[in-house]
Amino acid sequence: DKNIRIGNSSLHIENLKQEIKRMYAITKESIELGFENLINPEANYESKINKNEDLIDKLNEGIIKYITLNLQTEVNIEVIATYGAYLSISNNLERLSDHVMNIVYEIKEMSEKNITLSEKTIEEIKEMKAVILEMTEKAMDPYFFNEIKNLETKTDKLTVLFRENTFSRLKDSICTAEGSIVYSTLLINFERIGDHLLNVSEDVVKL
């Protein structure tokens, strides 16, 4: 019976691993599309990002149910810890998707209110994009954990710097008040994306 239970646990963990990898790939795509849409507003990825959001929500809900069901009969402490790490990853991926949806909302606001971002702001977004996308490439590999920590620290520093820059541009009338407000909101979401990617990396190390 014990051998059967261990075999079942291994199968359940493998199934969970595959669903998490699928969920991560979709989340990663949404992050890339969100940044791309910000830099190139004509490239309308809203529909695709919305579809990804719906799928991510369903996957997260399914993963929660799957883990909850299996935990009812699981007694192995290591397996229970693994379930906990995968559950945390799933929740962080769902939150990552939420922040991409926030970015989509700001893009719509800019379009509807005819708000444009300055060239310097776009350059800063491109710089932040490069850091975030590097994190998405490495967050699921435990080998890069220390690098992910450094990259997340970089997103924090860039957020502070870029926030100061936008206030300076506003003061010098290089950008509008409306544009500064939108950009400040975007920076909050960029920083949170970095936070959640670090959370994912921390959980991956536990697996």
PDB file of C-alpha atoms in Angstrom:
ATOM      1  CA  ASP A   1       0.000   0.000   0.000  1.00  0.00           C
ATOM      2  CA  LYS A   2       2.839   2.365   0.854  1.00  0.00           C
ATOM      3  CA  ASN A   3       4.513   1.749  -2.526  1.00  0.00           C
ATOM      4  CA  ILE A   4       1.213   2.374  -4.314  1.00  0.00           C
ATOM      5  CA  ARG A   5       0.746   5.617  -2.406  1.00  0.00           C
ATOM      6  CA  ILE A   6       4.283   6.784  -3.275  1.00  0.00           C
ATOM      7  CA  GLY A   7       3.660   5.922  -6.931  1.00  0.00           C
ATOM      8  CA  ASN A   8       0.404   7.851  -6.951  1.00  0.00           C
ATOM      9  CA  SER A   9       2.069  10.833  -5.305  1.00  0.00           C
ATOM     10  CA  SER A  10       4.788  10.879  -7.968  1.00  0.00           C
ATOM     11  CA  LEU A  11       2.152  10.786 -10.700  1.00  0.00           C
ATOM     12  CA  HIS A  12       0.156  13.578  -9.069  1.00  0.00           C
ATOM     13  CA  ILE A  13       3.268  15.752  -8.686  1.00  0.00           C
ATOM     14  CA  GLU A  14       4.232  15.179 -12.324  1.00  0.00           C
ATOM     15  CA  ASN A  15       0.731  16.129 -13.492  1.00  0.00           C
ATOM     16  CA  LEU A  16       0.904  19.254 -11.355  1.00  0.00           C
ATOM     17  CA  LYS A  17       4.349  20.125 -12.691  1.00  0.00           C
ATOM     18  CA  GLN A  18       3.100  19.984 -16.279  1.00  0.00           C
ATOM     19  CA  GLU A  19       0.088  22.207 -15.524  1.00  0.00           C
ATOM     20  CA  ILE A  20       2.320  24.752 -13.777  1.00  0.00           C
ATOM     21  CA  LYS A  21       4.693  24.797 -16.762  1.00  0.00           C
ATOM     22  CA  ARG A  22       1.720  25.391 -19.040  1.00  0.00           C
ATOM     23  CA  MET A  23       0.404  28.149 -16.798  1.00  0.00           C
ATOM     24  CA  TYR A  24       3.842  29.779 -16.619  1.00  0.00           C
ATOM     25  CA  ALA A  25       4.219  29.792 -20.419  1.00  0.00           C
ATOM     26  CA  ILE A  26       0.864  31.559 -20.807  1.00  0.00           C
ATOM     27  CA  THR A  27       1.705  34.084 -18.085  1.00  0.00           C
ATOM     28  CA  LYS A  28       5.109  34.752 -19.647  1.00  0.00           C
ATOM     29  CA  GLU A  29       3.461  35.401 -23.008  1.00  0.00           C
ATOM     30  CA  SER A  30       1.019  37.874 -21.443  1.00  0.00           C
ATOM     31  CA  ILE A  31       3.832  39.811 -19.775  1.00  0.00           C
ATOM     32  CA  GLU A  32       5.681  40.054 -23.099  1.00  0.00           C
ATOM     33  CA  LEU A  33       2.535  41.160 -24.947  1.00  0.00           C
ATOM     34  CA  GLY A  34       1.674  43.715 -22.258  1.00  0.00           C
ATOM     35  CA  PHE A  35       5.044  45.429 -22.612  1.00  0.00           C
ATOM     36  CA  GLU A  36       4.947  45.183 -26.394  1.00  0.00           C
ATOM     37  CA  ASN A  37       1.508  46.790 -26.486  1.00  0.00           C
ATOM     38  CA  LEU A  38       2.730  49.642 -24.282  1.00  0.00           C
ATOM     39  CA  ILE A  39       5.662  50.340 -26.563  1.00  0.00           C
ATOM     40  CA  ASN A  40       3.625  49.852 -29.751  1.00  0.00           C
ATOM     41  CA  PRO A  41       0.010  50.893 -29.038  1.00  0.00           C
ATOM     42  CA  GLU A  42      -1.005  50.012 -32.604  1.00  0.00           C
ATOM     43  CA  ALA A  43      -0.250  46.354 -31.884  1.00  0.00           C
ATOM     44  CA  ASN A  44      -3.519  45.519 -30.152  1.00  0.00           C
ATOM     45  CA  TYR A  45      -2.935  42.459 -27.968  1.00  0.00           C
ATOM     46  CA  GLU A  46      -5.829  43.149 -25.589  1.00  0.00           C
ATOM     47  CA  SER A  47      -7.954  40.257 -26.865  1.00  0.00           C
ATOM     48  CA  LYS A  48      -5.114  37.744 -26.575  1.00  0.00           C
ATOM     49  CA  ILE A  49      -4.167  38.956 -23.095  1.00  0.00           C
ATOM     50  CA  ASN A  50      -7.810  38.728 -21.989  1.00  0.00           C
ATOM     51  CA  LYS A  51      -8.010  35.137 -23.246  1.00  0.00           C
ATOM     52  CA  ASN A  52      -4.796  34.302 -21.423  1.00  0.00           C
ATOM     53  CA  GLU A  53      -6.184  35.854 -18.235  1.00  0.00           C
ATOM     54  CA  ASP A  54      -9.308  33.690 -18.419  1.00  0.00           C
ATOM     55  CA  LEU A  55      -7.220  30.568 -19.003  1.00  0.00           C
ATOM     56  CA  ILE A  56      -4.815  31.407 -16.175  1.00  0.00           C
ATOM     57  CA  ASP A  57      -7.737  31.918 -13.779  1.00  0.00           C
ATOM     58  CA  LYS A  58      -9.187  28.530 -14.760  1.00  0.00           C
ATOM     59  CA  LEU A  59      -5.830  26.800 -14.423  1.00  0.00           C
ATOM     60  CA  ASN A  60      -5.262  28.347 -11.005  1.00  0.00           C
ATOM     61  CA  GLU A  61      -8.708  27.253  -9.859  1.00  0.00           C
ATOM     62  CA  GLY A  62      -8.107  23.733 -11.175  1.00  0.00           C
ATOM     63  CA  ILE A  63      -4.685  23.512  -9.528  1.00  0.00           C
ATOM     64  CA  ILE A  64      -6.116  24.618  -6.176  1.00  0.00           C
ATOM     65  CA  LYS A  65      -8.815  21.941  -6.387  1.00  0.00           C
ATOM     66  CA  TYR A  66      -6.309  19.279  -7.499  1.00  0.00           C
ATOM     67  CA  ILE A  67      -3.896  20.035  -4.645  1.00  0.00           C
ATOM     68  CA  THR A  68      -6.680  20.254  -2.055  1.00  0.00           C
ATOM     69  CA  LEU A  69      -8.033  16.882  -3.136  1.00  0.00           C
ATOM     70  CA  ASN A  70      -4.648  15.156  -3.004  1.00  0.00           C
ATOM     71  CA  LEU A  71      -3.690  16.687   0.340  1.00  0.00           C
ATOM     72  CA  GLN A  72      -6.659  14.943   1.932  1.00  0.00           C
ATOM     73  CA  THR A  73      -4.869  11.592   1.656  1.00  0.00           C
ATOM     74  CA  GLU A  74      -1.202  12.645   1.571  1.00  0.00           C
ATOM     75  CA  VAL A  75       0.969  11.869   4.622  1.00  0.00           C
ATOM     76  CA  ASN A  76       4.478  12.388   3.248  1.00  0.00           C
ATOM     77  CA  ILE A  77       5.887  15.656   4.607  1.00  0.00           C
ATOM     78  CA  GLU A  78       8.117  16.270   1.583  1.00  0.00           C
ATOM     79  CA  VAL A  79       5.243  15.730  -0.836  1.00  0.00           C
ATOM     80  CA  ILE A  80       3.021  18.061   1.194  1.00  0.00           C
ATOM     81  CA  ALA A  81       5.759  20.724   1.044  1.00  0.00           C
ATOM     82  CA  THR A  82       5.996  20.247  -2.724  1.00  0.00           C
ATOM     83  CA  TYR A  83       2.248  20.745  -3.067  1.00  0.00           C
ATOM     84  CA  GLY A  84       2.579  23.932  -1.019  1.00  0.00           C
ATOM     85  CA  ALA A  85       5.322  25.292  -3.288  1.00  0.00           C
ATOM     86  CA  TYR A  86       3.303  24.541  -6.441  1.00  0.00           C
ATOM     87  CA  LEU A  87       0.216  26.155  -4.916  1.00  0.00           C
ATOM     88  CA  SER A  88       2.220  29.292  -4.146  1.00  0.00           C
ATOM     89  CA  ILE A  89       3.631  29.375  -7.694  1.00  0.00           C
ATOM     90  CA  SER A  90       0.127  29.066  -9.132  1.00  0.00           C
ATOM     91  CA  ASN A  91      -1.159  31.908  -6.974  1.00  0.00           C
ATOM     92  CA  ASN A  92       1.757  34.139  -7.964  1.00  0.00           C
ATOM     93  CA  LEU A  93       1.187  33.419 -11.654  1.00  0.00           C
ATOM     94  CA  GLU A  94      -2.451  34.401 -11.250  1.00  0.00           C
ATOM     95  CA  ARG A  95      -1.370  37.656  -9.612  1.00  0.00           C
ATOM     96  CA  LEU A  96       1.155  38.292 -12.398  1.00  0.00           C
ATOM     97  CA  SER A  97      -1.653  37.997 -14.932  1.00  0.00           C
ATOM     98  CA  ASP A  98      -3.721  40.461 -12.897  1.00  0.00           C
ATOM     99  CA  HIS A  99      -0.932  43.041 -13.119  1.00  0.00           C
ATOM    100  CA  VAL A 100      -0.726  42.571 -16.889  1.00  0.00           C
ATOM    101  CA  MET A 101      -4.482  43.232 -16.998  1.00  0.00           C
ATOM    102  CA  ASN A 102      -3.813  46.447 -15.060  1.00  0.00           C
ATOM    103  CA  ILE A 103      -1.353  47.443 -17.780  1.00  0.00           C
ATOM    104  CA  VAL A 104      -3.980  46.711 -20.448  1.00  0.00           C
ATOM    105  CA  TYR A 105      -6.430  48.933 -18.559  1.00  0.00           C
ATOM    106  CA  GLU A 106      -3.924  51.807 -18.553  1.00  0.00           C
ATOM    107  CA  ILE A 107      -3.340  51.354 -22.299  1.00  0.00           C
ATOM    108  CA  LYS A 108      -7.094  51.650 -22.862  1.00  0.00           C
ATOM    109  CA  GLU A 109      -7.222  54.745 -20.655  1.00  0.00           C
ATOM    110  CA  MET A 110      -4.465  56.371 -22.706  1.00  0.00           C
ATOM    111  CA  SER A 111      -6.264  55.549 -25.938  1.00  0.00           C
ATOM    112  CA  GLU A 112      -9.658  56.800 -24.776  1.00  0.00           C
ATOM    113  CA  LYS A 113      -8.257  60.028 -23.264  1.00  0.00           C
ATOM    114  CA  ASN A 114      -5.660  60.594 -26.003  1.00  0.00           C
ATOM    115  CA  ILE A 115      -2.794  60.442 -23.507  1.00  0.00           C
ATOM    116  CA  THR A 116       0.672  59.877 -24.944  1.00  0.00           C
ATOM    117  CA  LEU A 117       3.933  58.997 -23.208  1.00  0.00           C
ATOM    118  CA  SER A 118       7.124  60.923 -23.915  1.00  0.00           C
ATOM    119  CA  GLU A 119       9.968  59.348 -25.876  1.00  0.00           C
ATOM    120  CA  LYS A 120      12.075  59.249 -22.724  1.00  0.00           C
ATOM    121  CA  THR A 121       9.280  57.428 -20.888  1.00  0.00           C
ATOM    122  CA  ILE A 122       9.095  54.842 -23.673  1.00  0.00           C
ATOM    123  CA  GLU A 123      12.870  54.346 -23.418  1.00  0.00           C
ATOM    124  CA  GLU A 124      12.506  53.726 -19.683  1.00  0.00           C
ATOM    125  CA  ILE A 125       9.705  51.224 -20.291  1.00  0.00           C
ATOM    126  CA  LYS A 126      11.966  49.395 -22.742  1.00  0.00           C
ATOM    127  CA  GLU A 127      14.699  49.258 -20.099  1.00  0.00           C
ATOM    128  CA  MET A 128      12.282  47.876 -17.522  1.00  0.00           C
ATOM    129  CA  LYS A 129      10.938  45.409 -20.082  1.00  0.00           C
ATOM    130  CA  ALA A 130      14.425  44.005 -20.681  1.00  0.00           C
ATOM    131  CA  VAL A 131      14.918  43.335 -16.962  1.00  0.00           C
ATOM    132  CA  ILE A 132      11.461  41.809 -16.454  1.00  0.00           C
ATOM    133  CA  LEU A 133      11.718  39.574 -19.524  1.00  0.00           C
ATOM    134  CA  GLU A 134      15.111  38.329 -18.370  1.00  0.00           C
ATOM    135  CA  MET A 135      13.433  37.388 -15.099  1.00  0.00           C
ATOM    136  CA  THR A 136      10.677  35.509 -16.953  1.00  0.00           C
ATOM    137  CA  GLU A 137      13.319  33.541 -18.851  1.00  0.00           C
ATOM    138  CA  LYS A 138      15.044  32.401 -15.651  1.00  0.00           C
ATOM    139  CA  ALA A 139      12.485  32.338 -12.818  1.00  0.00           C
ATOM    140  CA  MET A 140      11.557  28.669 -13.292  1.00  0.00           C
ATOM    141  CA  ASP A 141      15.181  27.501 -13.109  1.00  0.00           C
ATOM    142  CA  PRO A 142      16.559  27.200  -9.539  1.00  0.00           C
ATOM    143  CA  TYR A 143      20.085  27.693 -10.889  1.00  0.00           C
ATOM    144  CA  PHE A 144      19.292  31.383 -11.493  1.00  0.00           C
ATOM    145  CA  PHE A 145      17.778  32.172  -8.079  1.00  0.00           C
ATOM    146  CA  ASN A 146      20.531  34.583  -6.998  1.00  0.00           C
ATOM    147  CA  GLU A 147      20.389  36.292 -10.375  1.00  0.00           C
ATOM    148  CA  ILE A 148      16.618  36.654 -10.046  1.00  0.00           C
ATOM    149  CA  LYS A 149      17.109  38.323  -6.656  1.00  0.00           C
ATOM    150  CA  ASN A 150      19.529  40.802  -8.212  1.00  0.00           C
ATOM    151  CA  LEU A 151      17.191  41.497 -11.116  1.00  0.00           C
ATOM    152  CA  GLU A 152      14.271  42.083  -8.750  1.00  0.00           C
ATOM    153  CA  THR A 153      16.398  44.552  -6.796  1.00  0.00           C
ATOM    154  CA  LYS A 154      17.145  46.268 -10.094  1.00  0.00           C
ATOM    155  CA  THR A 155      13.409  46.628 -10.852  1.00  0.00           C
ATOM    156  CA  ASP A 156      12.962  48.270  -7.441  1.00  0.00           C
ATOM    157  CA  LYS A 157      15.776  50.733  -8.123  1.00  0.00           C
ATOM    158  CA  LEU A 158      14.539  51.493 -11.621  1.00  0.00           C
ATOM    159  CA  THR A 159      11.051  52.122 -10.269  1.00  0.00           C
ATOM    160  CA  VAL A 160      12.373  54.722  -7.830  1.00  0.00           C
ATOM    161  CA  LEU A 161      14.593  56.331 -10.489  1.00  0.00           C
ATOM    162  CA  PHE A 162      11.905  56.418 -13.163  1.00  0.00           C
ATOM    163  CA  ARG A 163       9.353  57.851 -10.731  1.00  0.00           C
ATOM    164  CA  GLU A 164      11.784  60.667  -9.919  1.00  0.00           C
ATOM    165  CA  ASN A 165      12.415  61.171 -13.640  1.00  0.00           C
ATOM    166  CA  THR A 166       8.745  61.528 -14.494  1.00  0.00           C
ATOM    167  CA  PHE A 167       8.270  64.138 -11.763  1.00  0.00           C
ATOM    168  CA  SER A 168      11.238  66.052 -13.190  1.00  0.00           C
ATOM    169  CA  ARG A 169       9.785  65.849 -16.704  1.00  0.00           C
ATOM    170  CA  LEU A 170       6.437  67.065 -15.392  1.00  0.00           C
ATOM    171  CA  LYS A 171       8.144  69.979 -13.658  1.00  0.00           C
ATOM    172  CA  ASP A 172       9.943  70.871 -16.894  1.00  0.00           C
ATOM    173  CA  SER A 173       6.691  70.486 -18.921  1.00  0.00           C
ATOM    174  CA  ILE A 174       8.212  67.658 -20.965  1.00  0.00           C
ATOM    175  CA  CYS A 175       5.238  65.423 -20.147  1.00  0.00           C
ATOM    176  CA  THR A 176       1.634  65.995 -19.076  1.00  0.00           C
ATOM    177  CA  ALA A 177       0.107  65.474 -15.644  1.00  0.00           C
ATOM    178  CA  GLU A 178      -2.182  62.795 -17.095  1.00  0.00           C
ATOM    179  CA  GLY A 179       0.769  60.975 -18.635  1.00  0.00           C
ATOM    180  CA  SER A 180       2.691  61.137 -15.367  1.00  0.00           C
ATOM    181  CA  ILE A 181      -0.226  59.636 -13.443  1.00  0.00           C
ATOM    182  CA  VAL A 182      -0.560  56.766 -15.925  1.00  0.00           C
ATOM    183  CA  TYR A 183       3.185  56.134 -15.891  1.00  0.00           C
ATOM    184  CA  SER A 184       3.315  56.136 -12.095  1.00  0.00           C
ATOM    185  CA  THR A 185       0.576  53.487 -12.071  1.00  0.00           C
ATOM    186  CA  LEU A 186       2.438  51.451 -14.672  1.00  0.00           C
ATOM    187  CA  LEU A 187       5.615  51.602 -12.578  1.00  0.00           C
ATOM    188  CA  ILE A 188       3.746  50.171  -9.594  1.00  0.00           C
ATOM    189  CA  ASN A 189       2.637  47.238 -11.735  1.00  0.00           C
ATOM    190  CA  PHE A 190       6.145  46.708 -13.149  1.00  0.00           C
ATOM    191  CA  GLU A 191       7.536  46.563  -9.626  1.00  0.00           C
ATOM    192  CA  ARG A 192       4.844  44.112  -8.510  1.00  0.00           C
ATOM    193  CA  ILE A 193       5.566  41.891 -11.518  1.00  0.00           C
ATOM    194  CA  GLY A 194       9.183  41.740 -10.373  1.00  0.00           C
ATOM    195  CA  ASP A 195       8.046  40.887  -6.833  1.00  0.00           C
ATOM    196  CA  HIS A 196       5.867  37.991  -7.977  1.00  0.00           C
ATOM    197  CA  LEU A 197       8.556  36.614 -10.282  1.00  0.00           C
ATOM    198  CA  LEU A 198      10.928  36.580  -7.308  1.00  0.00           C
ATOM    199  CA  ASN A 199       8.254  34.750  -5.302  1.00  0.00           C
ATOM    200  CA  VAL A 200       8.017  32.156  -8.069  1.00  0.00           C
ATOM    201  CA  SER A 201      11.783  31.719  -8.093  1.00  0.00           C
ATOM    202  CA  GLU A 202      11.841  31.274  -4.311  1.00  0.00           C
ATOM    203  CA  ASP A 203       9.244  28.496  -4.567  1.00  0.00           C
ATOM    204  CA  VAL A 204      11.023  26.797  -7.464  1.00  0.00           C
ATOM    205  CA  VAL A 205      14.115  26.450  -5.261  1.00  0.00           C
ATOM    206  CA  LYS A 206      11.989  24.504  -2.748  1.00  0.00           C
ATOM    207  CA  LEU A 207      10.984  21.849  -5.303  1.00  0.00           C
TER     208      LEU A 207
END
